[in-house]
Tab-separated table of C-alpha atoms in Angstrom:
chain	number	residue	atom	x	y	z
A	1	MET	CA	107.360	81.349	100.503
A	2	LYS	CA	108.259	82.511	97.033
A	3	TYR	CA	111.629	84.034	96.186
A	4	GLY	CA	112.611	86.665	93.660
A	5	ALA	CA	116.081	87.679	92.531
A	6	PHE	CA	117.343	91.253	92.289
A	7	ILE	CA	118.962	92.137	88.949
A	8	ASN	CA	121.854	94.569	89.353
A	9	PRO	CA	121.554	97.027	86.415
A	10	SER	CA	125.186	98.093	86.728
A	11	LEU	CA	126.590	94.762	85.528
A	12	SER	CA	127.297	94.037	81.864
A	13	TYR	CA	124.343	92.729	79.885
A	14	GLU	CA	126.040	89.369	79.404
A	15	GLU	CA	126.549	88.995	83.164
A	16	ILE	CA	122.916	89.912	83.747
A	17	ARG	CA	121.708	87.480	81.083
A	18	LYS	CA	123.638	84.585	82.608
A	19	TYR	CA	122.466	85.477	86.101
A	20	ALA	CA	118.809	85.592	85.024
A	21	LEU	CA	119.075	82.196	83.371
A	22	ARG	CA	120.781	80.748	86.460
A	23	VAL	CA	118.178	81.952	88.944
A	24	GLU	CA	115.443	80.696	86.638
A	25	ASP	CA	117.110	77.283	86.569
A	26	LEU	CA	117.406	77.307	90.379
A	27	GLY	CA	113.677	77.833	90.826
A	28	PHE	CA	113.326	81.518	91.693
A	29	ASP	CA	109.820	82.815	91.032
A	30	SER	CA	110.700	86.222	89.572
A	31	ILE	CA	113.445	88.679	88.639
A	32	HIS	CA	113.364	92.401	89.416
A	33	THR	CA	115.505	95.406	88.527
A	34	PRO	CA	115.241	98.951	89.944
A	35	ASP	CA	113.958	101.818	87.832
A	36	HIS	CA	116.761	104.350	87.990
A	37	PHE	CA	118.798	106.156	85.358
A	38	VAL	CA	122.109	106.709	87.116
A	39	ALA	CA	124.329	104.449	89.239
A	40	ASN	CA	125.556	105.627	92.637
A	41	ASN	CA	128.957	106.002	91.014
A	42	LYS	CA	127.717	108.418	88.377
A	43	ARG	CA	129.723	107.104	85.405
A	44	ASP	CA	129.072	103.398	85.972
A	45	THR	CA	126.837	101.394	83.657
A	46	HIS	CA	123.139	101.575	84.527
A	47	TRP	CA	120.640	100.079	82.093
A	48	GLU	CA	117.110	101.412	81.533
A	49	ALA	CA	114.731	99.153	83.439
A	50	MET	CA	111.919	98.429	80.990
A	51	THR	CA	114.208	97.759	78.029
A	52	LEU	CA	116.472	95.521	80.119
A	53	MET	CA	113.652	93.374	81.478
A	54	THR	CA	112.032	93.039	78.051
A	55	ALA	CA	115.311	91.602	76.782
A	56	LEU	CA	115.383	89.164	79.708
A	57	ALA	CA	111.796	88.155	78.935
A	58	VAL	CA	113.058	86.945	75.567
A	59	GLU	CA	116.060	85.157	77.091
A	60	THR	CA	114.042	83.307	79.763
A	61	SER	CA	111.015	81.019	79.548
A	62	LYS	CA	109.489	80.450	83.017
A	63	ILE	CA	110.498	83.115	85.508
A	64	LYS	CA	108.232	86.136	86.051
A	65	ILE	CA	109.500	89.492	84.781
A	66	GLY	CA	109.270	92.484	87.097
A	67	HIS	CA	110.820	95.640	88.482
A	68	ILE	CA	111.434	97.001	91.926
A	69	ILE	CA	109.966	99.570	91.601
A	70	LEU	CA	108.926	101.351	88.371
A	71	SER	CA	108.699	105.098	88.915
A	72	ASN	CA	105.304	106.388	87.857
A	73	SER	CA	106.865	109.750	87.012
A	74	PHE	CA	109.093	108.426	84.226
A	75	ARG	CA	106.347	107.177	81.873
A	76	HIS	CA	102.905	108.500	81.016
A	77	PRO	CA	100.442	105.975	82.530
A	78	ALA	CA	98.867	105.229	79.149
A	79	LEU	CA	102.306	104.429	77.762
A	80	LEU	CA	103.141	102.305	80.809
A	81	ALA	CA	99.927	100.311	80.331
A	82	LYS	CA	100.855	99.726	76.678
A	83	MET	CA	104.399	98.702	77.626
A	84	ILE	CA	103.213	96.201	80.240
A	85	CYS	CA	100.741	94.677	77.782
A	86	THR	CA	103.550	94.338	75.270
A	87	LEU	CA	105.843	92.781	77.880
A	88	ASP	CA	103.101	90.346	78.895
A	89	HIS	CA	102.836	89.092	75.312
A	90	ILE	CA	106.580	88.954	74.719
A	91	SER	CA	106.965	86.923	77.927
A	92	ASN	CA	103.882	84.778	77.257
A	93	GLY	CA	102.065	85.931	80.365
A	94	ARG	CA	104.939	86.499	82.804
A	95	ALA	CA	104.860	90.289	83.247
A	96	LEU	CA	104.487	91.950	86.649
A	97	LEU	CA	103.614	95.606	87.259
A	98	TRP	CA	105.316	96.794	90.440
A	99	PHE	CA	105.395	100.573	90.632
A	100	GLY	CA	105.408	103.561	92.946
A	101	GLY	CA	105.443	107.329	93.088
A	102	GLY	CA	109.187	107.828	92.548
A	103	TRP	CA	111.594	109.351	95.030
A	104	LYS	CA	115.154	110.033	93.821
A	105	LYS	CA	115.190	113.790	93.285
A	106	SER	CA	118.668	113.939	91.730
A	107	GLU	CA	117.583	111.745	88.809
A	108	TYR	CA	114.503	113.842	88.142
A	109	ILE	CA	116.686	116.936	87.928
A	110	GLN	CA	119.384	115.285	85.788
A	111	TYR	CA	116.859	113.902	83.295
A	112	GLY	CA	114.569	116.919	83.190
A	113	TYR	CA	111.515	115.573	85.022
A	114	PRO	CA	109.507	117.819	87.344
A	115	PHE	CA	109.833	116.727	90.984
A	116	PRO	CA	106.637	117.723	92.815
A	117	LYS	CA	106.091	117.218	96.522
A	118	ALA	CA	105.630	113.674	97.809
A	119	GLY	CA	101.883	114.088	98.265
A	120	VAL	CA	101.493	115.125	94.635
A	121	ARG	CA	103.602	112.207	93.412
A	122	VAL	CA	101.407	109.794	95.374
A	123	SER	CA	98.266	111.401	93.908
A	124	GLN	CA	99.760	111.024	90.426
A	125	MET	CA	100.484	107.366	91.122
A	126	GLU	CA	96.906	106.799	92.319
A	127	GLU	CA	95.480	108.406	89.193
A	128	ALA	CA	97.895	106.432	87.015
A	129	LEU	CA	96.742	103.198	88.658
A	130	THR	CA	93.140	104.005	87.714
A	131	ILE	CA	94.117	104.710	84.106
A	132	ILE	CA	96.224	101.571	83.765
A	133	LYS	CA	93.545	99.242	85.161
A	134	LYS	CA	90.947	100.793	82.844
A	135	MET	CA	93.225	100.342	79.824
A	136	PHE	CA	93.891	96.735	80.797
A	137	THR	CA	90.183	95.878	80.896
A	138	GLU	CA	87.999	98.325	78.965
A	139	GLU	CA	87.187	98.196	75.262
A	140	LYS	CA	88.088	101.873	75.021
A	141	THR	CA	89.108	104.266	77.753
A	142	SER	CA	88.151	107.866	78.341
A	143	PHE	CA	89.411	109.551	81.483
A	144	GLU	CA	89.617	113.079	82.811
A	145	GLY	CA	91.584	113.558	85.996
A	146	ARG	CA	93.716	116.055	87.819
A	147	PHE	CA	96.888	115.137	85.946
A	148	TRP	CA	95.938	113.254	82.754
A	149	THR	CA	93.159	113.168	80.183
A	150	LEU	CA	92.477	110.295	77.789
A	151	LYS	CA	89.884	110.394	75.000
A	152	ARG	CA	88.546	107.173	73.461
A	153	ASN	CA	91.812	105.364	74.078
A	154	PHE	CA	92.131	101.941	72.418
A	155	ASN	CA	94.670	99.562	73.932
A	156	TYR	CA	95.127	96.283	72.073
A	157	PRO	CA	96.118	93.600	72.537
A	158	LYS	CA	94.959	93.271	76.115
A	159	PRO	CA	97.347	91.488	78.481
A	160	ILE	CA	97.479	87.686	78.383
A	161	GLN	CA	96.974	87.496	82.160
A	162	LYS	CA	93.383	88.071	83.200
A	163	PRO	CA	92.160	90.451	84.295
A	164	TYR	CA	95.706	91.851	84.127
A	165	PRO	CA	99.273	91.257	85.390
A	166	GLN	CA	99.847	91.445	89.134
A	167	ILE	CA	99.932	95.059	90.341
A	168	VAL	CA	102.096	95.708	93.411
A	169	LEU	CA	102.783	99.151	94.866
A	170	GLY	CA	106.071	99.995	96.524
A	171	THR	CA	106.604	102.090	99.637
A	172	ILE	CA	108.586	102.058	102.872
A	173	THR	CA	106.077	103.125	105.497
A	174	GLY	CA	103.886	105.534	103.509
A	175	LYS	CA	100.343	105.521	104.930
A	176	ARG	CA	98.650	106.741	101.753
A	177	VAL	CA	100.436	104.287	99.476
A	178	THR	CA	99.646	101.466	101.894
A	179	ASP	CA	95.995	102.473	101.862
A	180	ILE	CA	95.859	102.733	98.065
A	181	ALA	CA	97.528	99.340	97.687
A	182	CYS	CA	95.120	97.671	100.103
A	183	ARG	CA	92.180	99.167	98.255
A	184	GLU	CA	93.244	98.900	94.613
A	185	ALA	CA	96.296	96.678	94.124
A	186	ASP	CA	97.294	93.019	94.378
A	187	GLY	CA	100.136	93.547	96.801
A	188	LEU	CA	102.587	95.823	98.564
A	189	ASN	CA	106.368	95.714	98.637
A	190	PHE	CA	108.588	97.278	101.271
A	191	GLN	CA	112.341	97.206	101.579
A	192	TYR	CA	115.326	97.099	103.881
A	193	ASN	CA	114.797	100.688	105.011
A	194	VAL	CA	112.365	99.009	107.420
A	195	LYS	CA	114.457	97.377	110.157
A	196	ILE	CA	114.066	93.622	110.329
A	197	ALA	CA	112.780	93.902	113.898
A	198	ASP	CA	109.992	96.189	112.642
A	199	ILE	CA	108.705	93.839	109.926
A	200	PRO	CA	105.989	92.252	112.159
A	201	HIS	CA	104.540	95.688	112.940
A	202	ARG	CA	104.656	96.713	109.283
A	203	VAL	CA	102.789	93.542	108.301
A	204	SER	CA	100.175	94.117	111.003
A	205	VAL	CA	99.546	97.637	109.672
A	206	ILE	CA	98.955	96.228	106.189
A	207	LYS	CA	96.543	93.615	107.539
A	208	GLU	CA	94.552	96.283	109.366
A	209	ASN	CA	94.342	98.373	106.202
A	210	LEU	CA	93.068	95.389	104.242
A	211	LYS	CA	90.251	94.894	106.749
A	212	LYS	CA	88.929	98.374	105.937
A	213	TYR	CA	88.185	97.158	102.424
A	214	ASN	CA	86.920	93.699	103.411
A	215	ARG	CA	90.077	92.110	102.101
A	216	ASP	CA	92.687	89.804	103.560
A	217	LEU	CA	95.938	88.107	102.573
A	218	SER	CA	94.155	85.449	100.527
A	219	ASP	CA	94.297	87.756	97.490
A	220	PHE	CA	97.040	90.165	98.525
A	221	GLU	CA	100.806	89.599	98.400
A	222	ILE	CA	103.183	91.206	100.884
A	223	SER	CA	106.739	91.100	99.534
A	224	ILE	CA	110.014	92.379	100.920
A	225	LEU	CA	113.434	93.237	99.462
A	226	TYR	CA	116.397	92.633	101.778
A	227	PRO	CA	120.105	91.778	101.593
A	228	ILE	CA	120.923	88.305	102.898
A	229	MET	CA	124.199	87.240	104.508
A	230	LEU	CA	124.498	83.499	103.986
A	231	VAL	CA	127.436	81.831	105.744
A	232	GLU	CA	128.574	78.219	105.928
A	233	SER	CA	130.967	78.307	108.873
A	234	GLN	CA	131.646	80.184	112.081
A	235	GLU	CA	134.861	81.464	110.500
A	236	GLU	CA	132.894	83.067	107.675
A	237	LEU	CA	130.465	84.577	110.141
A	238	ASP	CA	133.265	86.072	112.228
A	239	GLU	CA	134.981	87.407	109.113
A	240	MET	CA	131.821	89.113	107.913
A	241	LYS	CA	131.112	90.646	111.315
A	242	ASN	CA	134.608	92.139	111.284
A	243	ASN	CA	134.337	93.298	107.674
A	244	PHE	CA	130.665	94.114	107.339
A	245	PRO	CA	129.787	95.800	104.016
A	246	THR	CA	129.684	99.538	104.627
A	247	ILE	CA	126.722	99.949	102.268
A	248	TYR	CA	124.475	98.079	104.726
A	249	SER	CA	123.680	98.283	108.420
A	250	VAL	CA	123.406	95.191	110.588
A	251	ASP	CA	119.697	95.666	111.311
A	252	MET	CA	118.767	95.572	107.614
A	253	VAL	CA	120.467	92.270	106.675
A	254	PHE	CA	119.195	88.747	107.278
A	255	THR	CA	122.232	86.881	108.595
A	256	GLY	CA	122.871	83.227	109.357
A	257	PHE	CA	123.553	79.677	108.325
A	258	PRO	CA	121.107	78.139	105.828
A	259	GLU	CA	119.041	76.512	108.574
A	260	ASP	CA	118.846	79.843	110.468
A	261	LEU	CA	117.589	81.703	107.411
A	262	LYS	CA	115.108	78.989	106.560
A	263	GLU	CA	113.634	79.280	110.059
A	264	LYS	CA	113.520	83.095	109.938
A	265	PHE	CA	111.767	83.070	106.577
A	266	ALA	CA	109.254	80.468	107.778
A	267	GLN	CA	108.400	82.826	110.641
A	268	LEU	CA	107.877	85.678	108.164
A	269	GLU	CA	105.631	83.456	106.077
A	270	ASP	CA	103.557	82.704	109.164
A	271	LEU	CA	103.177	86.460	109.675
A	272	GLY	CA	101.895	86.951	106.135
A	273	VAL	CA	104.958	87.722	103.990
A	274	LYS	CA	104.580	85.801	100.736
A	275	LYS	CA	107.703	86.705	98.769
A	276	ILE	CA	111.297	87.661	99.549
A	277	ILE	CA	113.399	89.416	96.912
A	278	THR	CA	117.072	88.687	97.551
A	279	MET	CA	118.759	92.042	97.023
A	280	ALA	CA	122.196	90.556	97.580
A	281	LEU	CA	123.582	87.257	98.775
A	282	ILE	CA	126.384	88.478	100.978
A	283	GLY	CA	129.346	86.401	102.023
A	284	PRO	CA	133.093	86.918	102.197
A	285	ASP	CA	132.835	87.296	98.412
A	286	TYR	CA	130.002	89.857	98.458
A	287	GLU	CA	131.800	92.372	96.248
A	288	ASP	CA	131.299	90.205	93.156
A	289	PRO	CA	128.487	87.693	93.699
A	290	LEU	CA	128.462	86.637	90.051
A	291	LYS	CA	131.851	84.985	90.546
A	292	HIS	CA	130.505	82.928	93.428
A	293	GLN	CA	127.600	80.946	92.073
A	294	ASP	CA	128.082	78.385	94.824
A	295	ARG	CA	126.497	80.770	97.341
A	296	LEU	CA	123.491	81.283	95.113
A	297	GLU	CA	123.115	77.545	94.637
A	298	LEU	CA	123.488	76.940	98.374
A	299	PHE	CA	120.669	79.394	99.022
A	300	ALA	CA	118.419	77.707	96.457
A	301	LYS	CA	119.188	74.207	97.721
A	302	LYS	CA	119.038	74.711	101.478
A	303	VAL	CA	116.939	77.833	102.105
A	304	MET	CA	114.316	78.053	99.367
């Protein structure tokens, strides 16, 4: 099992920088930040995702640089291809391209983006994926589709990673996105909106979709993003049950002692899950995890 760390874009840049360096030192495989413009508390800090992760690519040296999940709607696909190529060179071959159709209507309205129906957004994402893969690999790209037209497009330098950085699509239970990912991408990510008890079924659906295209998990990565409640004593466990974070529900959080979590994650790996992104390491100190590095280090030492 590989592990990625969620980067909270509402922290100060210095806090984020230190956190990224710490998780890299602890052996995490990748870092990911969401692609949103506005924090839940509207006036809180919220950094732009591509700029933030490019800065972290410079600060770090080993950990992979990703997002969770880039919104296809916010960047023309030709520009996104160029940006990922640039990030791959800045990071010396550590860029990831995890993206999806976009979903948060309020941000589209606030920032002046059209917000078409979900089916249209998925179609746009599918067309964007075609454009991006062509720009990653072709000498010059011409394309005429439903949404975008490119004429003799030159994209140099090509990415360091060959044939291109890992492409992962993000969805919750979307059938079309799952199908597109199984046909065209390197992986699929789903998140805590899927109840933990439903993960085995979700994985089985992905496996069945892969079979349609004569593929299997040997070249396809299933990843998940979930909060994790890591406790060291029964007292901590009781305290957290009595004061459970209101932003989460019990059925979306992995809870337990280090040995419990290690066993649960081994079971997920047996099912076919290859990477877990730790959205939050929750404990009695969950409100400010940066001040409690011991919990992060405990997770790395005894769970990873």
